[in-house]
Coordinates of C-alpha atoms in Angstrom, one line a residue:
Chain N
M1 CA 10.4 2.9 -36.2
I2 CA 10.1 3.7 -32.5
S3 CA 12.6 6.2 -31.2
V4 CA 15.5 4.7 -29.2
Y5 CA 14.8 7.1 -26.3
Y6 CA 11.2 6.0 -25.9
F7 CA 12.3 2.3 -26.2
G8 CA 15.0 2.8 -23.6
A9 CA 12.9 4.6 -21.1
I10 CA 10.0 2.1 -21.3
A11 CA 12.5 -0.7 -21.1
L12 CA 13.9 0.8 -17.8
V13 CA 10.4 1.0 -16.4
L14 CA 9.7 -2.6 -17.3
V15 CA 13.1 -3.7 -15.8
G16 CA 12.2 -1.9 -12.6
L17 CA 8.7 -3.4 -12.5
Y18 CA 10.1 -6.9 -13.1
G19 CA 12.5 -6.4 -10.2
V20 CA 9.8 -5.3 -7.8
L21 CA 7.6 -8.2 -8.7
V22 CA 10.3 -11.0 -8.7
K23 CA 13.0 -10.1 -6.2
K24 CA 12.8 -11.3 -2.6
N25 CA 15.4 -9.0 -1.1
L26 CA 13.9 -5.7 0.1
M27 CA 16.9 -3.6 -0.9
K28 CA 16.7 -5.1 -4.5
I29 CA 13.0 -4.1 -4.5
L30 CA 13.9 -0.6 -3.6
I31 CA 16.6 -0.4 -6.2
S32 CA 14.1 -1.6 -8.8
L33 CA 11.7 1.1 -7.7
S34 CA 14.5 3.7 -8.3
I35 CA 15.2 2.3 -11.7
M36 CA 11.5 2.5 -12.5
E37 CA 11.4 6.2 -11.5
T38 CA 14.5 6.9 -13.6
G39 CA 12.8 5.3 -16.6
V40 CA 9.7 7.5 -16.1
N41 CA 11.9 10.6 -15.8
L42 CA 13.7 9.7 -19.1
L43 CA 10.4 9.2 -20.8
L44 CA 9.2 12.6 -19.7
I45 CA 12.3 14.3 -20.9
S46 CA 12.3 12.5 -24.3
I47 CA 8.7 13.6 -24.8
G48 CA 9.8 17.2 -24.7
Y49 CA 12.7 16.8 -27.2
V50 CA 12.5 18.6 -30.4
S51 CA 15.1 17.3 -32.9
G52 CA 18.1 19.6 -33.4
K53 CA 17.1 22.3 -30.8
S54 CA 19.2 23.4 -27.9
A55 CA 18.7 23.8 -24.1
P56 CA 15.9 26.2 -23.1
I57 CA 18.1 28.9 -21.7
L58 CA 18.0 32.3 -23.2
S59 CA 21.5 33.3 -23.9
E60 CA 23.4 34.9 -26.7
G61 CA 23.2 33.2 -30.0
V62 CA 20.2 31.1 -29.0
K63 CA 16.8 32.5 -29.9
W64 CA 13.5 31.6 -28.1
N65 CA 12.3 29.5 -31.0
Q66 CA 15.4 27.3 -31.0
A67 CA 14.8 25.6 -27.6
V68 CA 13.4 22.2 -26.7
D69 CA 10.2 22.1 -24.7
P70 CA 11.0 23.4 -21.2
I71 CA 7.9 22.1 -19.4
P72 CA 9.0 18.5 -19.1
Q73 CA 12.3 19.6 -17.7
A74 CA 10.4 21.4 -14.9
L75 CA 8.3 18.3 -14.4
V76 CA 11.3 16.0 -14.2
L77 CA 13.0 18.3 -11.7
T78 CA 10.1 17.9 -9.4
A79 CA 9.7 14.2 -10.1
I80 CA 13.4 13.5 -9.3
V81 CA 13.1 15.3 -5.9
I82 CA 10.0 13.4 -5.1
G83 CA 11.7 10.1 -6.1
V84 CA 14.6 10.8 -3.8
A85 CA 12.3 11.6 -1.0
T86 CA 10.4 8.4 -1.5
T87 CA 13.6 6.4 -1.6
A88 CA 14.9 8.0 1.6
M89 CA 11.6 7.3 3.3
A90 CA 11.7 3.7 2.1
L91 CA 15.3 3.2 3.2
S92 CA 14.6 4.4 6.7
A93 CA 11.6 2.0 6.9
A94 CA 13.9 -0.8 5.6
I95 CA 16.4 0.0 8.4
L96 CA 13.6 -0.2 11.0
I97 CA 12.4 -3.5 9.5
Y98 CA 15.9 -5.0 9.7
E99 CA 16.2 -3.9 13.3
K100 CA 12.8 -5.4 14.3
Y101 CA 12.8 -8.6 12.1
G102 CA 16.5 -9.3 11.6
T103 CA 15.9 -10.0 7.9
L104 CA 15.3 -8.2 4.7
N105 CA 13.6 -11.2 2.9
V106 CA 10.1 -10.2 2.1
E107 CA 8.8 -13.7 2.6
E108 CA 9.8 -13.6 6.2
I109 CA 8.5 -10.1 6.9
R110 CA 4.9 -11.3 7.6
R111 CA 3.7 -10.3 11.0
L112 CA 0.6 -8.6 9.7
R113 CA -1.9 -11.0 8.4
G114 CA -5.6 -11.6 8.1
Chain O
M1 CA -13.4 39.7 0.4
N2 CA -11.2 38.8 -2.5
G3 CA -11.5 35.1 -3.7
Q4 CA -7.8 34.9 -4.1
Y5 CA -7.5 34.6 -0.3
A6 CA -8.8 31.0 -0.7
S7 CA -5.1 30.1 -1.5
L8 CA -4.7 30.3 2.3
L9 CA -6.2 26.8 2.3
I10 CA -2.8 25.7 0.9
A11 CA -0.6 28.3 2.4
L12 CA -1.7 28.1 6.0
P13 CA -0.9 24.5 6.7
L14 CA 2.3 24.7 4.8
I15 CA 3.7 27.7 6.7
S16 CA 2.4 26.3 10.0
A17 CA 4.2 23.0 9.3
F18 CA 7.4 25.0 8.9
F19 CA 6.9 26.7 12.3
V20 CA 6.6 23.4 14.2
P21 CA 10.3 22.8 14.6
L22 CA 10.6 26.3 16.1
I23 CA 8.2 25.6 18.9
K24 CA 9.1 22.0 19.7
G25 CA 11.4 23.1 22.6
L26 CA 8.3 24.4 24.4
G27 CA 7.1 20.9 25.1
R28 CA 4.5 18.4 24.0
K29 CA 1.4 20.2 25.2
V30 CA 2.3 23.4 23.3
V31 CA 2.9 21.5 20.0
M32 CA -0.5 19.7 20.3
A33 CA -2.3 22.9 21.2
Y34 CA -0.6 24.5 18.2
L35 CA -2.0 21.7 16.0
V36 CA -5.5 22.3 17.4
L37 CA -5.1 26.1 16.7
I38 CA -4.0 25.7 13.1
T39 CA -6.6 23.1 12.3
A40 CA -9.3 25.4 13.8
L41 CA -8.0 28.3 11.6
Q42 CA -8.1 26.0 8.6
T43 CA -11.7 25.1 9.4
A44 CA -12.6 28.8 9.7
I45 CA -11.0 29.5 6.2
A46 CA -12.7 26.5 4.7
G47 CA -16.0 27.6 6.2
W48 CA -15.6 31.0 4.7
V49 CA -14.7 29.5 1.3
A50 CA -17.7 27.1 1.4
N51 CA -20.0 29.9 2.4
E52 CA -18.7 32.1 -0.4
V53 CA -19.0 29.4 -3.1
Y54 CA -22.5 28.2 -2.0
S55 CA -23.9 31.7 -1.6
T56 CA -22.7 33.1 -4.9
G57 CA -23.0 29.8 -6.8
K58 CA -19.8 30.6 -8.6
P59 CA -16.5 28.7 -8.1
I60 CA -13.5 30.5 -6.8
I61 CA -10.6 30.3 -9.3
V62 CA -7.2 31.1 -7.7
M63 CA -4.5 31.9 -10.2
A64 CA -1.0 31.2 -8.9
G65 CA 1.2 34.2 -9.5
G66 CA -1.5 36.0 -11.5
W67 CA -0.8 34.0 -14.6
K68 CA -3.9 32.9 -16.4
P69 CA -4.4 29.2 -17.0
P70 CA -3.3 27.2 -18.9
V71 CA 0.1 29.0 -18.5
G72 CA -0.1 29.3 -14.7
I73 CA -1.5 26.8 -12.3
N74 CA -5.0 27.5 -11.2
L75 CA -6.9 26.2 -8.1
Y76 CA -10.5 25.5 -8.9
I77 CA -12.7 25.7 -5.8
G78 CA -16.1 24.8 -7.0
H79 CA -19.0 23.3 -5.1
F80 CA -17.3 20.0 -4.7
A81 CA -14.0 21.3 -3.6
A82 CA -15.5 23.8 -1.1
L83 CA -17.6 21.0 0.5
F84 CA -14.7 18.6 0.9
V85 CA -12.2 21.1 1.9
L86 CA -14.5 21.9 4.8
I87 CA -15.0 18.2 5.6
I88 CA -11.2 17.7 5.6
A89 CA -10.6 20.7 7.8
V90 CA -13.3 19.7 10.3
I91 CA -12.1 16.1 10.6
S92 CA -8.5 17.2 11.0
F93 CA -9.7 19.6 13.8
F94 CA -11.4 16.7 15.6
M95 CA -8.4 14.5 15.1
A96 CA -6.0 17.1 16.5
F97 CA -8.0 16.8 19.8
F98 CA -7.9 13.1 19.6
S99 CA -4.1 13.2 19.1
F100 CA -3.7 14.7 22.6
K101 CA -4.8 11.4 24.0
A102 CA -3.8 8.9 21.4
V103 CA -0.3 9.9 20.4
T104 CA 2.1 9.1 23.2
V105 CA 5.1 8.1 21.3
E106 CA 7.8 10.7 20.8
P107 CA 8.8 12.8 18.8
V108 CA 5.5 14.7 18.8
D109 CA 6.8 17.6 16.8
K110 CA 7.4 15.4 13.7
Y111 CA 3.9 14.0 14.2
A112 CA 2.4 17.5 14.2
M113 CA 4.3 18.5 11.1
L114 CA 3.4 15.4 9.1
F115 CA -0.2 15.8 10.3
L116 CA -0.4 19.3 8.8
L117 CA 1.3 18.2 5.6
L118 CA -1.2 15.3 5.2
M119 CA -4.1 17.8 5.6
L120 CA -2.3 20.1 3.1
G121 CA -1.9 17.3 0.5
A122 CA -5.4 16.2 0.7
T123 CA -6.7 19.7 0.4
G124 CA -4.4 20.4 -2.5
M125 CA -5.5 17.3 -4.4
I126 CA -9.1 18.4 -4.2
V127 CA -8.6 22.1 -5.2
T128 CA -6.0 21.9 -7.9
G129 CA -6.9 22.4 -11.5
D130 CA -3.6 21.2 -13.0
I131 CA -2.8 17.6 -13.6
F132 CA 0.9 17.7 -12.7
N133 CA 0.1 19.8 -9.6
L134 CA -2.3 17.0 -8.7
F135 CA 0.6 14.6 -8.9
V136 CA 2.7 16.8 -6.6
F137 CA 0.0 17.1 -4.0
M138 CA -0.6 13.3 -4.3
E139 CA 3.0 12.7 -3.5
I140 CA 2.9 15.1 -0.6
T141 CA -0.1 13.2 0.7
S142 CA 1.5 9.8 0.2
I143 CA 5.0 10.5 1.5
T144 CA 3.5 12.0 4.7
A145 CA 1.2 9.0 4.8
Y146 CA 4.2 6.6 4.5
A147 CA 5.9 8.4 7.4
L148 CA 2.9 8.5 9.6
T149 CA 2.1 4.8 9.0
A150 CA 5.6 4.0 10.4
Y151 CA 5.3 6.5 13.2
N152 CA 4.8 4.0 16.0
K153 CA 8.2 2.5 15.2
T154 CA 7.1 -1.1 15.8
G155 CA 8.0 -3.9 13.4
E156 CA 4.4 -4.1 12.2
A157 CA 4.3 -0.3 11.5
A158 CA 7.5 -0.5 9.4
E159 CA 6.2 -3.5 7.5
A160 CA 2.9 -1.8 6.7
S161 CA 4.7 1.4 5.7
M162 CA 7.0 -0.6 3.4
K163 CA 4.1 -2.2 1.6
Y164 CA 2.5 1.2 1.2
I165 CA 5.8 2.7 -0.1
V166 CA 6.4 0.0 -2.7
L167 CA 2.8 0.1 -4.0
G168 CA 2.6 3.8 -3.8
G169 CA 6.0 4.1 -5.7
I170 CA 4.7 1.9 -8.5
G171 CA 1.4 3.8 -8.6
S172 CA 3.0 7.2 -8.8
S173 CA 5.3 6.0 -11.6
F174 CA 2.3 4.8 -13.5
F175 CA 0.5 8.1 -12.9
L176 CA 3.5 10.0 -14.2
I177 CA 3.8 7.9 -17.3
G178 CA 0.1 8.6 -17.9
V179 CA 0.6 12.3 -17.4
A180 CA 3.6 12.1 -19.9
L181 CA 1.4 10.4 -22.5
I182 CA -1.4 12.9 -22.1
Y183 CA 1.0 15.8 -22.2
G184 CA 2.7 14.4 -25.2
A185 CA -0.6 14.1 -27.1
T186 CA -2.1 17.5 -26.1
G187 CA 0.8 19.7 -25.0
T188 CA -1.1 20.9 -21.9
L189 CA -1.4 20.0 -18.3
N190 CA -4.3 22.2 -17.3
M191 CA -7.5 20.3 -16.7
A192 CA -9.9 22.7 -18.3
H193 CA -7.6 23.0 -21.4
L194 CA -7.3 19.2 -21.5
A195 CA -11.1 18.9 -21.4
Q196 CA -11.3 21.2 -24.5
L197 CA -8.7 19.2 -26.4
A198 CA -9.9 15.7 -25.2
G199 CA -11.8 15.0 -28.4
A200 CA -8.7 15.4 -30.6
I201 CA -6.5 12.9 -28.7
D202 CA -5.5 9.7 -30.5
P203 CA -7.9 7.1 -29.0
T204 CA -5.1 4.6 -28.1
V205 CA -3.0 7.3 -26.3
A206 CA -6.1 8.5 -24.5
Q207 CA -7.0 5.1 -23.4
V208 CA -3.6 4.0 -22.3
G209 CA -2.8 7.3 -20.6
L210 CA -6.1 7.4 -18.8
A211 CA -5.9 3.8 -17.7
L212 CA -2.4 4.4 -16.3
I213 CA -3.5 7.5 -14.5
I214 CA -6.5 5.6 -13.0
F215 CA -4.1 2.7 -11.9
G216 CA -1.8 5.2 -10.3
L217 CA -4.6 6.9 -8.4
A218 CA -6.2 3.6 -7.5
V219 CA -3.3 3.0 -5.1
E220 CA -4.3 6.0 -3.1
A221 CA -8.0 5.3 -3.6
E222 CA -7.7 1.6 -2.5
L223 CA -9.3 -0.1 -5.5
F224 CA -9.0 -3.8 -5.6
P225 CA -5.7 -5.1 -7.0
L226 CA -3.8 -2.2 -5.5
N227 CA -5.3 -2.0 -2.0
A228 CA -3.3 -4.7 -0.2
W229 CA -1.4 -2.0 1.8
A230 CA -4.5 -0.4 3.2
P231 CA -5.7 -2.8 6.0
D232 CA -2.1 -3.2 7.2
A233 CA -1.5 0.6 7.2
Y234 CA -4.9 1.2 8.9
Q235 CA -4.0 -1.3 11.6
A236 CA -0.5 -0.2 12.3
A237 CA -0.8 3.6 12.0
P238 CA -1.6 5.8 15.1
H239 CA -5.4 5.9 15.6
P240 CA -6.0 9.6 14.6
I241 CA -4.1 8.9 11.4
T242 CA -6.3 6.0 10.6
V243 CA -9.2 8.4 10.6
M244 CA -7.3 10.8 8.3
F245 CA -6.6 8.0 5.9
S246 CA -10.2 6.8 5.5
A247 CA -11.8 10.2 5.7
L248 CA -9.4 12.3 3.6
V249 CA -6.7 10.5 1.7
V250 CA -9.0 8.0 0.1
K251 CA -11.6 10.7 -0.7
A252 CA -8.9 12.8 -2.4
G253 CA -7.9 9.9 -4.5
L254 CA -11.4 9.0 -5.5
Y255 CA -12.2 12.6 -6.4
A256 CA -9.1 12.8 -8.5
I257 CA -10.2 9.6 -10.4
A258 CA -13.6 11.0 -11.0
R259 CA -12.4 14.4 -12.0
L260 CA -9.9 13.1 -14.5
L261 CA -12.4 10.5 -15.9
Y262 CA -15.0 13.2 -16.6
I263 CA -12.4 15.7 -17.9
L264 CA -11.5 13.4 -20.7
Q265 CA -15.0 12.2 -21.4
N266 CA -14.9 13.4 -25.0
A267 CA -11.8 11.3 -25.8
N268 CA -12.4 8.2 -27.9
G269 CA -12.3 4.9 -26.1
W270 CA -13.4 6.6 -22.8
S271 CA -16.2 4.2 -22.0
G272 CA -13.7 1.3 -22.0
V273 CA -11.9 3.0 -19.1
L274 CA -15.2 3.5 -17.3
K275 CA -15.9 -0.3 -17.5
L276 CA -12.4 -1.0 -16.1
V277 CA -13.2 1.2 -13.1
I278 CA -16.6 -0.4 -12.6
I279 CA -15.1 -3.9 -12.6
M280 CA -12.3 -2.9 -10.2
A281 CA -14.8 -1.2 -7.9
T282 CA -17.2 -4.2 -7.8
L283 CA -14.3 -6.5 -7.0
T284 CA -13.2 -4.1 -4.3
V285 CA -16.6 -4.3 -2.6
V286 CA -16.8 -8.1 -2.8
V287 CA -13.3 -8.9 -1.8
A288 CA -13.1 -6.4 1.1
E289 CA -16.5 -7.5 2.6
F290 CA -15.5 -11.1 2.7
S291 CA -12.1 -10.3 4.1
A292 CA -13.7 -8.2 6.9
L293 CA -15.8 -11.2 7.9
R294 CA -12.9 -13.2 9.2
Q295 CA -11.0 -10.5 11.1
K296 CA -10.2 -10.9 14.8
D297 CA -9.0 -7.3 15.2
V298 CA -11.8 -4.7 15.2
K299 CA -9.7 -2.0 13.7
R300 CA -8.7 -4.2 10.8
M301 CA -12.3 -5.3 10.3
I302 CA -13.4 -1.7 10.0
A303 CA -10.5 -1.0 7.7
Y304 CA -11.8 -3.7 5.3
S305 CA -15.3 -2.3 5.7
S306 CA -13.9 1.2 4.8
I307 CA -12.3 -0.3 1.7
S308 CA -15.6 -1.9 0.6
Q309 CA -17.4 1.4 1.0
V310 CA -14.7 3.1 -1.1
G311 CA -15.4 0.5 -3.8
M312 CA -19.0 1.4 -3.7
I313 CA -18.2 5.1 -4.2
A314 CA -15.9 4.4 -7.1
F315 CA -18.6 2.3 -8.7
A316 CA -21.1 5.2 -8.4
L317 CA -18.5 7.7 -9.7
A318 CA -17.7 5.6 -12.7
L319 CA -21.3 5.0 -13.8
G320 CA -21.1 7.9 -16.2
T321 CA -24.4 9.4 -15.3
Q322 CA -25.4 12.5 -13.3
A323 CA -27.4 10.4 -10.8
G324 CA -24.5 8.1 -10.2
V325 CA -22.0 10.9 -9.6
D326 CA -24.4 12.7 -7.2
A327 CA -25.0 9.5 -5.3
G328 CA -21.3 8.8 -5.1
V329 CA -20.5 12.3 -3.7
F330 CA -23.3 11.8 -1.2
H331 CA -21.8 8.5 -0.1
M332 CA -18.4 10.2 0.1
V333 CA -19.8 12.7 2.6
N334 CA -21.6 10.0 4.6
H335 CA -18.7 7.7 4.6
A336 CA -16.3 10.4 5.8
I337 CA -18.6 11.0 8.8
V338 CA -19.4 7.4 9.7
K339 CA -15.8 6.1 9.3
A340 CA -14.4 9.0 11.3
L341 CA -16.8 8.1 14.1
L342 CA -16.0 4.4 13.9
F343 CA -12.2 4.7 13.8
L344 CA -12.4 7.4 16.5
T345 CA -14.3 5.2 18.9
V346 CA -12.4 2.0 18.1
G347 CA -9.1 3.9 18.4
Y348 CA -10.3 5.3 21.7
V349 CA -11.0 1.8 23.0
G350 CA -7.6 0.8 21.8
V351 CA -6.0 3.7 23.7
A352 CA -8.0 3.1 26.9
L353 CA -7.9 -0.7 27.0
G354 CA -4.6 -1.3 25.2
G355 CA -5.4 -2.9 21.9
T356 CA -8.2 -3.3 19.4
A357 CA -8.6 -7.1 19.4
I358 CA -12.2 -8.3 19.7
E359 CA -11.6 -9.5 23.3
N360 CA -11.2 -5.9 24.4
F361 CA -14.7 -5.1 23.2
R362 CA -16.5 -7.7 25.5
G363 CA -19.0 -5.9 27.7
L364 CA -18.0 -2.5 26.4
G365 CA -21.6 -1.4 26.8
K366 CA -21.2 -1.5 30.6
R367 CA -17.5 -0.5 30.7
M368 CA -17.5 2.5 28.4
P369 CA -21.2 3.2 27.7
L370 CA -20.8 6.4 25.7
T371 CA -18.1 5.0 23.4
A372 CA -20.1 1.8 23.0
L373 CA -23.3 3.7 22.1
T374 CA -21.6 5.9 19.5
L375 CA -19.8 2.9 18.1
T376 CA -23.1 1.1 17.8
I377 CA -24.7 4.0 16.0
G378 CA -21.7 4.1 13.6
S379 CA -21.9 0.4 13.0
L380 CA -25.7 0.5 12.3
A381 CA -25.1 3.4 9.9
A382 CA -22.4 1.6 8.1
V383 CA -24.6 -1.4 7.5
G384 CA -27.1 1.0 5.9
I385 CA -30.2 0.7 8.1
P386 CA -33.0 3.2 7.5
L387 CA -32.9 6.4 9.6
F388 CA -29.2 6.5 9.3
N389 CA -27.4 8.5 6.7
I390 CA -25.7 5.7 4.7
F391 CA -29.1 4.1 3.9
W392 CA -30.0 7.0 1.7
S393 CA -26.7 7.1 -0.2
K394 CA -26.6 3.3 -0.6
V395 CA -30.1 3.3 -2.1
R396 CA -29.2 6.1 -4.5
I397 CA -26.1 4.3 -5.6
L398 CA -27.8 1.1 -6.2
L399 CA -30.7 2.8 -8.1
A400 CA -28.2 4.7 -10.2
G401 CA -26.4 1.5 -10.9
V402 CA -29.5 -0.3 -12.1
E403 CA -30.5 2.7 -14.2
A404 CA -27.1 2.7 -15.9
G405 CA -27.5 -1.0 -16.7
Y406 CA -25.0 -2.6 -14.4
S407 CA -27.5 -5.0 -12.7
W408 CA -24.8 -7.7 -12.2
S409 CA -22.6 -5.3 -10.4
V410 CA -25.5 -4.1 -8.2
A411 CA -26.4 -7.6 -7.3
L412 CA -22.9 -8.4 -6.2
I413 CA -22.7 -5.2 -4.1
L414 CA -26.0 -6.0 -2.5
G415 CA -24.9 -9.5 -1.7
A416 CA -21.7 -8.2 -0.1
S417 CA -23.8 -5.8 2.0
V418 CA -25.4 -8.7 3.7
V419 CA -22.0 -9.9 4.7
E420 CA -21.3 -6.4 6.1
A421 CA -24.4 -6.7 8.3
V422 CA -23.1 -10.0 9.7
Y423 CA -19.8 -8.8 11.0
Y424 CA -21.1 -5.5 12.3
L425 CA -23.9 -7.2 14.2
R426 CA -21.3 -9.6 15.7
L427 CA -19.4 -6.6 17.0
I428 CA -22.5 -5.1 18.4
H429 CA -23.4 -8.4 20.1
T430 CA -20.0 -8.6 21.7
M431 CA -20.2 -5.1 23.0
W432 CA -23.7 -5.3 24.6
F433 CA -24.4 -9.0 25.3
V434 CA -21.1 -10.5 26.5
E435 CA -20.0 -9.9 30.0
G436 CA -16.5 -8.7 30.9
G437 CA -14.3 -6.1 32.6
E438 CA -14.7 -3.1 34.9
R439 CA -16.0 0.3 34.2
V440 CA -13.5 2.8 32.7
R441 CA -13.7 6.5 32.9
E442 CA -14.2 8.1 29.5
N443 CA -12.6 11.2 28.2
F444 CA -15.0 14.2 27.9
V445 CA -13.7 15.8 24.7
I446 CA -13.6 12.6 22.8
G447 CA -17.1 11.8 24.0
V448 CA -18.4 15.2 22.8
I449 CA -16.8 14.7 19.3
A450 CA -18.2 11.2 19.0
L451 CA -21.7 12.4 20.1
F452 CA -21.5 15.2 17.6
L453 CA -20.6 12.8 14.7
A454 CA -23.3 10.4 15.8
A455 CA -25.9 13.2 16.0
L456 CA -24.8 14.3 12.5
I457 CA -25.4 10.7 11.2
I458 CA -28.9 10.6 12.6
A459 CA -29.6 14.2 11.5
I460 CA -28.7 13.4 7.9
G461 CA -30.5 10.1 8.2
V462 CA -33.8 11.8 9.2
Y463 CA -33.5 14.9 7.0
P464 CA -31.5 13.8 4.0
N465 CA -32.9 16.4 1.7
D466 CA -31.0 19.4 2.9
I467 CA -27.6 17.8 2.4
W468 CA -28.9 16.2 -0.8
T469 CA -29.3 19.6 -2.5
I470 CA -25.8 20.5 -1.5
V471 CA -24.4 17.3 -2.7
Q472 CA -26.3 17.6 -6.1
K473 CA -24.5 20.9 -6.7
A474 CA -21.2 19.2 -5.8
G475 CA -22.0 16.3 -8.1
Q476 CA -22.7 18.7 -11.0
D477 CA -19.4 20.3 -10.4
V478 CA -17.7 17.0 -11.2
F479 CA -20.0 15.8 -13.9
N480 CA -20.7 18.9 -15.9
V481 CA -17.4 19.5 -17.7
A482 CA -18.7 22.1 -20.1
N483 CA -19.5 24.3 -17.1
Y484 CA -16.1 23.6 -15.7
I485 CA -14.4 24.8 -18.8
K486 CA -16.6 27.8 -19.0
N487 CA -15.7 28.8 -15.4
V488 CA -11.9 28.7 -15.9
P489 CA -10.7 31.8 -17.7
L490 CA -8.4 30.2 -20.3
M491 CA -5.9 32.4 -22.0
G492 CA -6.4 32.1 -25.8
V493 CA -3.6 29.6 -26.4
G494 CA -3.7 26.5 -28.6
A495 CA -7.4 25.6 -28.7

């Protein structure tokens, strides 16, 4: 039986991918991209989960061998920041596109061709 | 000197990028001069590193924070990385000069900062020895590339950038899923450690993980189904950035593909992934060559030509033989030089005459003789005519392909090369045998850079053996994984 965490994370990735492929509105595409990134981050976190262990912070009452895998958490922290940066960049490009084209429909944004 | 100083290759562009906002009040000239200075320094460091690696024959391993791998992140500057870090630095140095002339849109301080970060990202991708660190450097490269594509602030630039962002976002998500799968199966992110453990990975996980990673990197490396952003971005980006894209960003992506492929070569189901890359690469060559044929804009035409060459490199790197990898690396070097020259001259024509449409190239031989001459040399080299450098690497790639048993693929690539000759000769014909326009004064510095690159093309074309010995060492660095593992001082964990 596949774990519900893995299933949920991959489902989020697929939902995001579906949105990117099918939606016509640029903002919806960017939202789908964010959903996809969230799914990836959840997958990374769930790979590091060890059943029944606590957060990897050394404090009283928690020994070093009672923590979940701390590495994916570092990876996700990085990946979240990268995702936000990409989204910010994409949104500023979307603003520019709306100024120049007057639309956010991807089928009408077609000045480059060949 | 201590090899750990090689970490300056990463540190210098990073810290210099942070200083750009402090000097932006001093004006445009100062910022540009600063850019030239930093890239010159980077070239000096890269030259020292390359000299060190090639004279001792041993790679430089930089251990971040003094932690031994696989606990800490290590940088692996072997023969390949040393060579390409030098190429990256030299091309960036030339493009810093070109930026003086070509970048007139404000704000120039942001341009300088992004330029340095792009150089940093490409360097980092090539030197890193850690798979997640590779992801981070790839994101630095691609986010700066998104921003620089949109730098001109026209509708076309924003559109091209948006395409790149969406594809790049999907690609990086796939890459991260691949990393997650490989990490879940092995528990390590260090490449040398991964190579040791590769044989023990479950074949399905290895195949899916590797395929996802290749798909993610293929966005940066412009392989067929994922390269739709590339011609648009090349066309809309500022001219020096176009050179950076084709000479560094793509190279870094290709190298990362090759490195990760060979790192995991002991994994079961590995050869299936190789076949996938071969098919993608062959399709890249064919589709790009035929798209280039019907372009009206010269910059876009050369962009497609660049993509097709990249396909050829990917083909060679995925053959799975030593000869193929050597030939692929040789082609990477040659392609970096030739495409830098082509985009430089075409971009300069665009700056001087206001646009890169084919009409602007009429009678260029009389109007801008030096530019036209170097552009002709570059075009002839790109077609692969003997006595120019690409001839040798193309021949070696095709021979290696036949040897590895991919005759169908070689035949398709050869057929596509004929198409390449057609559109380059059409460009040369327009430049020299069609009348038009007045004489334009040419810039001295850009002329010198173009002549230097052209001379390099002919020098390698006439004496290919010197560079071939260097390239063979670099190829072994990628192909010979046993040696790679031996060189990285792994702490005794896990394995």
